[in-house]
PDB file of C-alpha atoms in Angstrom:
ATOM      1  CA  UNK A   1      61.903 -47.439 -61.100  1.00  0.00           C
ATOM      2  CA  UNK A   2      62.944 -43.818 -60.721  1.00  0.00           C
ATOM      3  CA  UNK A   3      60.993 -40.920 -59.261  1.00  0.00           C
ATOM      4  CA  UNK A   4      61.739 -37.410 -60.439  1.00  0.00           C
ATOM      5  CA  UNK A   5      59.816 -34.712 -58.584  1.00  0.00           C
ATOM      6  CA  UNK A   6      59.920 -31.216 -60.021  1.00  0.00           C
ATOM      7  CA  UNK A   7      58.525 -28.231 -58.109  1.00  0.00           C
ATOM      8  CA  UNK A   8      56.604 -26.795 -61.077  1.00  0.00           C
ATOM      9  CA  UNK A   9      55.877 -29.761 -63.279  1.00  0.00           C
ATOM     10  CA  UNK A  10      54.196 -33.126 -63.286  1.00  0.00           C
ATOM     11  CA  UNK A  11      55.796 -35.778 -61.076  1.00  0.00           C
ATOM     12  CA  UNK A  12      57.182 -38.777 -62.965  1.00  0.00           C
ATOM     13  CA  UNK A  13      57.513 -42.443 -62.046  1.00  0.00           C
ATOM     14  CA  UNK A  14      59.337 -44.543 -64.634  1.00  0.00           C
ATOM     15  CA  UNK A  15      59.255 -48.300 -65.150  1.00  0.00           C
ATOM     16  CA  UNK A  16      61.488 -50.276 -67.496  1.00  0.00           C
ATOM     17  CA  UNK A  17      58.691 -52.674 -68.479  1.00  0.00           C
ATOM     18  CA  UNK A  18      54.889 -52.641 -68.715  1.00  0.00           C
ATOM     19  CA  UNK A  19      54.298 -56.339 -69.197  1.00  0.00           C
ATOM     20  CA  UNK A  20      53.235 -57.332 -65.679  1.00  0.00           C
ATOM     21  CA  UNK A  21      52.078 -54.007 -64.264  1.00  0.00           C
ATOM     22  CA  UNK A  22      48.472 -53.213 -63.453  1.00  0.00           C
ATOM     23  CA  UNK A  23      47.942 -49.445 -63.247  1.00  0.00           C
ATOM     24  CA  UNK A  24      45.674 -48.146 -60.510  1.00  0.00           C
ATOM     25  CA  UNK A  25      44.703 -44.527 -59.890  1.00  0.00           C
ATOM     26  CA  UNK A  26      46.711 -43.202 -56.932  1.00  0.00           C
ATOM     27  CA  UNK A  27      43.762 -41.009 -55.891  1.00  0.00           C
ATOM     28  CA  UNK A  28      40.754 -43.366 -55.981  1.00  0.00           C
ATOM     29  CA  UNK A  29      42.318 -46.801 -56.497  1.00  0.00           C
ATOM     30  CA  UNK A  30      40.396 -47.647 -59.679  1.00  0.00           C
ATOM     31  CA  UNK A  31      42.032 -50.242 -61.944  1.00  0.00           C
ATOM     32  CA  UNK A  32      42.727 -48.130 -65.040  1.00  0.00           C
ATOM     33  CA  UNK A  33      45.080 -50.247 -67.188  1.00  0.00           C
ATOM     34  CA  UNK A  34      45.364 -54.035 -66.920  1.00  0.00           C
ATOM     35  CA  UNK A  35      48.710 -55.804 -67.161  1.00  0.00           C
ATOM     36  CA  UNK A  36      49.519 -57.352 -70.517  1.00  0.00           C
ATOM     37  CA  UNK A  37      49.132 -60.858 -69.118  1.00  0.00           C
ATOM     38  CA  UNK A  38      45.560 -60.081 -68.011  1.00  0.00           C
ATOM     39  CA  UNK A  39      42.533 -61.386 -69.897  1.00  0.00           C
ATOM     40  CA  UNK A  40      41.103 -57.867 -70.028  1.00  0.00           C
ATOM     41  CA  UNK A  41      42.503 -55.351 -72.487  1.00  0.00           C
ATOM     42  CA  UNK A  42      39.977 -52.606 -71.789  1.00  0.00           C
ATOM     43  CA  UNK A  43      41.128 -49.262 -70.443  1.00  0.00           C
ATOM     44  CA  UNK A  44      38.967 -47.987 -67.586  1.00  0.00           C
ATOM     45  CA  UNK A  45      39.878 -44.336 -66.968  1.00  0.00           C
ATOM     46  CA  UNK A  46      38.570 -42.740 -63.787  1.00  0.00           C
ATOM     47  CA  UNK A  47      37.784 -39.053 -63.175  1.00  0.00           C
ATOM     48  CA  UNK A  48      41.415 -38.528 -62.104  1.00  0.00           C
ATOM     49  CA  UNK A  49      42.910 -39.764 -65.389  1.00  0.00           C
ATOM     50  CA  UNK A  50      44.767 -36.834 -66.925  1.00  0.00           C
ATOM     51  CA  UNK A  51      45.830 -38.669 -70.078  1.00  0.00           C
ATOM     52  CA  UNK A  52      46.609 -42.089 -71.495  1.00  0.00           C
ATOM     53  CA  UNK A  53      49.125 -42.166 -74.346  1.00  0.00           C
ATOM     54  CA  UNK A  54      51.808 -44.164 -76.103  1.00  0.00           C
ATOM     55  CA  UNK A  55      54.570 -43.191 -78.508  1.00  0.00           C
ATOM     56  CA  UNK A  56      52.162 -43.145 -81.441  1.00  0.00           C
ATOM     57  CA  UNK A  57      49.491 -40.908 -79.913  1.00  0.00           C
ATOM     58  CA  UNK A  58      46.914 -40.245 -77.223  1.00  0.00           C
ATOM     59  CA  UNK A  59      44.118 -42.585 -76.206  1.00  0.00           C
ATOM     60  CA  UNK A  60      42.587 -40.005 -73.841  1.00  0.00           C
ATOM     61  CA  UNK A  61      43.163 -36.388 -72.817  1.00  0.00           C
ATOM     62  CA  UNK A  62      41.237 -34.766 -69.974  1.00  0.00           C
ATOM     63  CA  UNK A  63      39.827 -31.226 -70.098  1.00  0.00           C
ATOM     64  CA  UNK A  64      42.406 -30.077 -67.514  1.00  0.00           C
ATOM     65  CA  UNK A  65      45.276 -31.496 -69.574  1.00  0.00           C
ATOM     66  CA  UNK A  66      44.026 -29.743 -72.719  1.00  0.00           C
ATOM     67  CA  UNK A  67      43.515 -26.467 -70.843  1.00  0.00           C
ATOM     68  CA  UNK A  68      46.959 -26.326 -69.237  1.00  0.00           C
ATOM     69  CA  UNK A  69      48.783 -27.666 -72.309  1.00  0.00           C
ATOM     70  CA  UNK A  70      46.953 -25.207 -74.583  1.00  0.00           C
ATOM     71  CA  UNK A  71      45.567 -28.038 -76.704  1.00  0.00           C
ATOM     72  CA  UNK A  72      41.832 -27.466 -76.365  1.00  0.00           C
ATOM     73  CA  UNK A  73      39.918 -28.227 -79.560  1.00  0.00           C
ATOM     74  CA  UNK A  74      43.057 -29.689 -81.175  1.00  0.00           C
ATOM     75  CA  UNK A  75      42.828 -33.234 -82.481  1.00  0.00           C
ATOM     76  CA  UNK A  76      45.575 -35.537 -81.166  1.00  0.00           C
ATOM     77  CA  UNK A  77      46.895 -36.013 -84.702  1.00  0.00           C
ATOM     78  CA  UNK A  78      47.256 -32.237 -85.085  1.00  0.00           C
ATOM     79  CA  UNK A  79      49.116 -31.487 -81.845  1.00  0.00           C
ATOM     80  CA  UNK A  80      52.280 -29.471 -82.387  1.00  0.00           C
ATOM     81  CA  UNK A  81      54.893 -31.039 -80.103  1.00  0.00           C
ATOM     82  CA  UNK A  82      57.746 -29.074 -81.645  1.00  0.00           C
ATOM     83  CA  UNK A  83      61.015 -30.951 -81.162  1.00  0.00           C
ATOM     84  CA  UNK A  84      59.494 -33.049 -78.359  1.00  0.00           C
ATOM     85  CA  UNK A  85      57.988 -36.531 -78.408  1.00  0.00           C
ATOM     86  CA  UNK A  86      54.879 -37.442 -76.411  1.00  0.00           C
ATOM     87  CA  UNK A  87      56.937 -38.551 -73.409  1.00  0.00           C
ATOM     88  CA  UNK A  88      59.008 -35.392 -73.101  1.00  0.00           C
ATOM     89  CA  UNK A  89      56.127 -33.077 -74.069  1.00  0.00           C
ATOM     90  CA  UNK A  90      53.832 -34.485 -71.372  1.00  0.00           C
ATOM     91  CA  UNK A  91      56.682 -34.060 -68.856  1.00  0.00           C
ATOM     92  CA  UNK A  92      56.112 -30.312 -69.238  1.00  0.00           C
ATOM     93  CA  UNK A  93      52.570 -30.459 -67.786  1.00  0.00           C
ATOM     94  CA  UNK A  94      52.715 -27.477 -65.398  1.00  0.00           C
ATOM     95  CA  UNK A  95      51.165 -28.848 -62.207  1.00  0.00           C
ATOM     96  CA  UNK A  96      53.031 -30.758 -59.472  1.00  0.00           C
ATOM     97  CA  UNK A  97      49.774 -32.311 -58.203  1.00  0.00           C
ATOM     98  CA  UNK A  98      49.833 -34.549 -61.289  1.00  0.00           C
ATOM     99  CA  UNK A  99      51.715 -37.832 -61.418  1.00  0.00           C
ATOM    100  CA  UNK A 100      52.770 -39.581 -64.623  1.00  0.00           C
ATOM    101  CA  UNK A 101      53.673 -43.249 -64.933  1.00  0.00           C
ATOM    102  CA  UNK A 102      55.998 -43.923 -67.871  1.00  0.00           C
ATOM    103  CA  UNK A 103      56.603 -47.470 -69.094  1.00  0.00           C
ATOM    104  CA  UNK A 104      59.298 -48.302 -71.631  1.00  0.00           C
ATOM    105  CA  UNK A 105      59.668 -51.646 -73.356  1.00  0.00           C
ATOM    106  CA  UNK A 106      63.181 -53.052 -73.204  1.00  0.00           C
ATOM    107  CA  UNK A 107      65.523 -53.142 -76.188  1.00  0.00           C
ATOM    108  CA  UNK A 108      65.142 -53.427 -79.127  1.00  0.00           C
ATOM    109  CA  UNK A 109      61.647 -51.889 -79.035  1.00  0.00           C
ATOM    110  CA  UNK A 110      61.987 -49.049 -76.506  1.00  0.00           C
ATOM    111  CA  UNK A 111      58.300 -48.232 -77.129  1.00  0.00           C
ATOM    112  CA  UNK A 112      56.651 -46.234 -74.379  1.00  0.00           C
ATOM    113  CA  UNK A 113      53.238 -46.028 -72.732  1.00  0.00           C
ATOM    114  CA  UNK A 114      52.195 -43.194 -70.451  1.00  0.00           C
ATOM    115  CA  UNK A 115      49.347 -42.590 -68.052  1.00  0.00           C
ATOM    116  CA  UNK A 116      48.916 -39.620 -65.748  1.00  0.00           C
ATOM    117  CA  UNK A 117      46.567 -38.732 -62.940  1.00  0.00           C
ATOM    118  CA  UNK A 118      45.533 -35.494 -61.249  1.00  0.00           C
ATOM    119  CA  UNK A 119      43.112 -35.018 -58.343  1.00  0.00           C
ATOM    120  CA  UNK A 120      41.076 -32.590 -60.485  1.00  0.00           C
ATOM    121  CA  UNK A 121      41.591 -33.947 -64.023  1.00  0.00           C
ATOM    122  CA  UNK A 122      37.900 -33.625 -64.816  1.00  0.00           C
ATOM    123  CA  UNK A 123      35.789 -30.729 -63.560  1.00  0.00           C
ATOM    124  CA  UNK A 124      33.327 -31.559 -60.788  1.00  0.00           C
ATOM    125  CA  UNK A 125      29.798 -32.290 -61.990  1.00  0.00           C
ATOM    126  CA  UNK A 126      27.004 -30.390 -60.277  1.00  0.00           C
ATOM    127  CA  UNK A 127      29.377 -28.681 -57.870  1.00  0.00           C
ATOM    128  CA  UNK A 128      30.708 -31.826 -56.196  1.00  0.00           C
ATOM    129  CA  UNK A 129      33.790 -33.838 -57.124  1.00  0.00           C
ATOM    130  CA  UNK A 130      33.123 -37.508 -57.675  1.00  0.00           C
TER     131      UNK A 130
END
């Protein structure tokens, strides 16, 4: 595992394998992604989930992610990542309060899964943050 803080961008925690890792929100503790050896395969995003993605696309993007990445009203299939892939593009999220967990399958696959959290990923409802 490596941690790469950047003063103006999302923080990144990288794992070399996803197989036995349960992902919990670092802000509220909710179980968001079960490990692959779990009976459950359901994602359970909390209000702090910024995005859930893999190398082939996004499963979820929060309003804050879309706002700061200038991708509001753009379907995931139509996102223009330029020369980037999902992993490197999401590394450019411009807020150091966010933390991204990146999981890469070992060789020969090297497929990646990514989940990020932010204390304010979803706007508060009715004036109070849940």
